[in-house]
Amino acid sequence: MPKHFLMCRPEYFTVEYAINPWMHPEAGADRDVAVRQWEGLKAAYEELGHEVSLIDPIEGLPDMVFAANGALVVGGRAYGARFAYPQRGPEGPAYLRWFAERGYPTLEPAHVNEGEGDFLTLDDVILAGTGFRTDVVAHQEAQEYLGRPVISLTLVDPRFYHLDTALFPLDGRNVAYYPDAFSPGSLAVLRRMFPDAVIATARDAEVLGLNAVSDGTNVVINAEASDLQLELKRRGYEVIPVDLSELRKAGGGPKCCTLEIRGEN
Ligand SMILES: NC(=[NH2+])NCCC[C@H](N)C(=O)O
């Protein structure tokens, strides 16, 4: 099944502030390299037959390339983002406007949440992260608006500050995750819900290997995540490695650059 993604070209990408441990403003980042790597990701999706729509980047919003954070779109409705840090604040309304202008019902959120960075949608439930960015009250707000059960999971390692840095859905029913990123109670929930999950190593997690995008057959994943790639291949997945090393300097990977637009039903 082809998917529909929203992406944002990193035309104004820089690392000029630090809001997660990956970001080192003094070291900077190369925008041209970032754009080239991002083009590679977009091309990978298109080669797989997925549709990519684009939102115009806004000058002065260097992290806007991380489209996953812009909203959560399920059943054709867009639940807007409300960013934890003021540096990214204007991105929420910008992304929500993109959906409103295209006729999607939208909800301006009352609570802090960073879109698909912290909300990952499976067939029957939405997994939701909290601990660093998204307020747990936003989990309830999303559940009410989208009419899907939301399961709260607590993140405990600042390097894995969004749920999508520690876990990704393999398909609508199973996930891959890095256990040490979660509180003991949340880890117990994951073990109970997903006894057959792919368990990532510290080496995979440290190159943002969990920030991957799977369509159920193909997994687009950071090239450096070698243990995870081996395990995915062993399980029969087609692995598509991408190099997003420049965007990792802001703490992002393939999934961060990708907001899935889910239609009705
Ligand atoms: N979905 C994601 N994990 N996005 C990555 C966001 C990176 C961005 N620099 C931030 O800290 O907000």
CSV table of N, CA, C and O and ligand atoms in Angstrom, one decimal, residues 17 19-20 23 63 66 68-69 83 88 114 116-117 133 161-162 164-165 211 250-253 255-256, ligand 1:
chain,number,residue,atom,x,y,z
A,17,TYR,N,20.9,26.5,17.8
A,17,TYR,CA,20.5,26.4,19.2
A,17,TYR,C,20.6,24.9,19.6
A,17,TYR,O,20.7,24.1,18.7
A,19,ILE,N,18.5,22.1,21.7
A,19,ILE,CA,17.4,21.7,22.5
A,19,ILE,C,17.3,20.2,22.7
A,19,ILE,O,16.4,19.7,23.1
A,20,ASN,N,18.4,19.5,22.2
A,20,ASN,CA,18.6,18.1,22.5
A,20,ASN,C,20.1,17.8,22.5
A,20,ASN,O,20.8,18.6,22.0
A,23,MET,N,22.6,18.3,19.5
A,23,MET,CA,22.9,19.5,18.8
A,23,MET,C,24.1,20.3,19.4
A,23,MET,O,24.1,20.5,20.6
A,63,ASP,N,14.7,23.9,12.2
A,63,ASP,CA,14.3,22.6,12.4
A,63,ASP,C,13.0,22.2,11.7
A,63,ASP,O,12.5,21.1,11.9
A,66,PHE,N,12.1,18.8,10.1
A,66,PHE,CA,11.6,17.6,10.8
A,66,PHE,C,10.1,17.6,10.8
A,66,PHE,O,9.5,17.9,11.8
A,68,ALA,N,7.9,15.4,10.8
A,68,ALA,CA,7.2,14.5,11.7
A,68,ALA,C,6.6,15.3,12.9
A,68,ALA,O,5.5,14.9,13.4
A,69,ASN,N,7.3,16.3,13.3
A,69,ASN,CA,6.9,17.0,14.5
A,69,ASN,C,5.7,18.0,14.3
A,69,ASN,O,5.2,18.6,15.2
A,83,PHE,N,4.8,23.1,20.2
A,83,PHE,CA,6.2,22.8,20.6
A,83,PHE,C,6.6,23.1,22.0
A,83,PHE,O,6.1,24.1,22.6
A,88,ARG,N,11.0,26.6,18.1
A,88,ARG,CA,10.2,25.8,17.1
A,88,ARG,C,8.7,26.2,17.1
A,88,ARG,O,7.9,25.7,16.3
A,114,GLU,N,4.5,17.2,20.2
A,114,GLU,CA,5.4,17.4,19.0
A,114,GLU,C,5.0,16.4,17.9
A,114,GLU,O,5.9,15.7,17.3
A,116,GLU,N,4.1,13.6,15.3
A,116,GLU,CA,4.5,12.2,15.1
A,116,GLU,C,5.9,12.0,15.7
A,116,GLU,O,6.3,10.8,15.7
A,117,GLY,N,6.5,13.0,16.2
A,117,GLY,CA,7.8,12.7,17.0
A,117,GLY,C,7.4,11.9,18.2
A,117,GLY,O,8.2,11.0,18.5
A,133,ARG,N,9.3,16.0,25.8
A,133,ARG,CA,8.6,17.0,25.0
A,133,ARG,C,7.1,17.0,25.2
A,133,ARG,O,6.5,18.0,25.6
A,161,TYR,N,14.7,11.6,23.0
A,161,TYR,CA,13.8,12.6,23.6
A,161,TYR,C,12.4,12.6,23.0
A,161,TYR,O,11.5,13.1,23.5
A,162,HIS,N,12.3,12.0,21.8
A,162,HIS,CA,11.0,11.7,21.1
A,162,HIS,C,10.8,10.2,21.0
A,162,HIS,O,11.8,9.5,20.8
A,164,ASP,N,9.9,8.6,18.5
A,164,ASP,CA,10.4,8.1,17.2
A,164,ASP,C,11.9,8.0,17.2
A,164,ASP,O,12.4,7.6,16.1
A,165,THR,N,12.6,8.4,18.2
A,165,THR,CA,14.0,8.1,18.3
A,165,THR,C,14.3,6.7,19.0
A,165,THR,O,15.5,6.3,19.0
A,211,ASN,N,14.9,5.6,14.3
A,211,ASN,CA,14.2,6.7,13.6
A,211,ASN,C,14.0,6.3,12.1
A,211,ASN,O,14.4,7.0,11.2
A,250,ALA,N,21.3,17.7,14.2
A,250,ALA,CA,20.2,18.3,14.9
A,250,ALA,C,19.4,17.3,15.7
A,250,ALA,O,18.4,17.7,16.3
A,251,GLY,N,19.8,16.1,15.7
A,251,GLY,CA,19.1,15.1,16.4
A,251,GLY,C,18.0,14.4,15.6
A,251,GLY,O,17.0,13.8,16.2
A,252,GLY,N,18.1,14.4,14.3
A,252,GLY,CA,17.0,13.9,13.4
A,252,GLY,C,17.5,12.8,12.5
A,252,GLY,O,18.7,12.7,12.1
A,253,GLY,N,16.6,12.0,12.1
A,253,GLY,CA,16.8,10.9,11.1
A,253,GLY,C,15.7,10.8,10.1
A,253,GLY,O,14.9,11.8,10.0
A,255,LYS,N,12.8,9.2,9.9
A,255,LYS,CA,11.4,9.4,10.4
A,255,LYS,C,11.1,10.9,10.7
A,255,LYS,O,10.0,11.4,10.4
A,256,CYS,N,12.1,11.5,11.4
A,256,CYS,CA,11.9,12.9,11.8
A,256,CYS,C,11.5,13.8,10.6
A,256,CYS,O,10.8,14.8,10.7
B,1,LIG,N1,10.7,13.6,15.1
B,1,LIG,C1,11.9,13.9,15.6
B,1,LIG,N2,12.5,13.2,16.4
B,1,LIG,N3,12.4,15.1,15.2
B,1,LIG,C2,13.7,15.6,15.5
B,1,LIG,C3,13.7,17.0,15.9
B,1,LIG,C4,15.0,17.6,16.1
B,1,LIG,C5,15.0,19.0,16.6
B,1,LIG,N4,16.3,19.5,16.5
B,1,LIG,C6,14.4,19.1,17.9
B,1,LIG,O1,15.1,18.8,18.9
B,1,LIG,O2,13.3,19.3,18.1
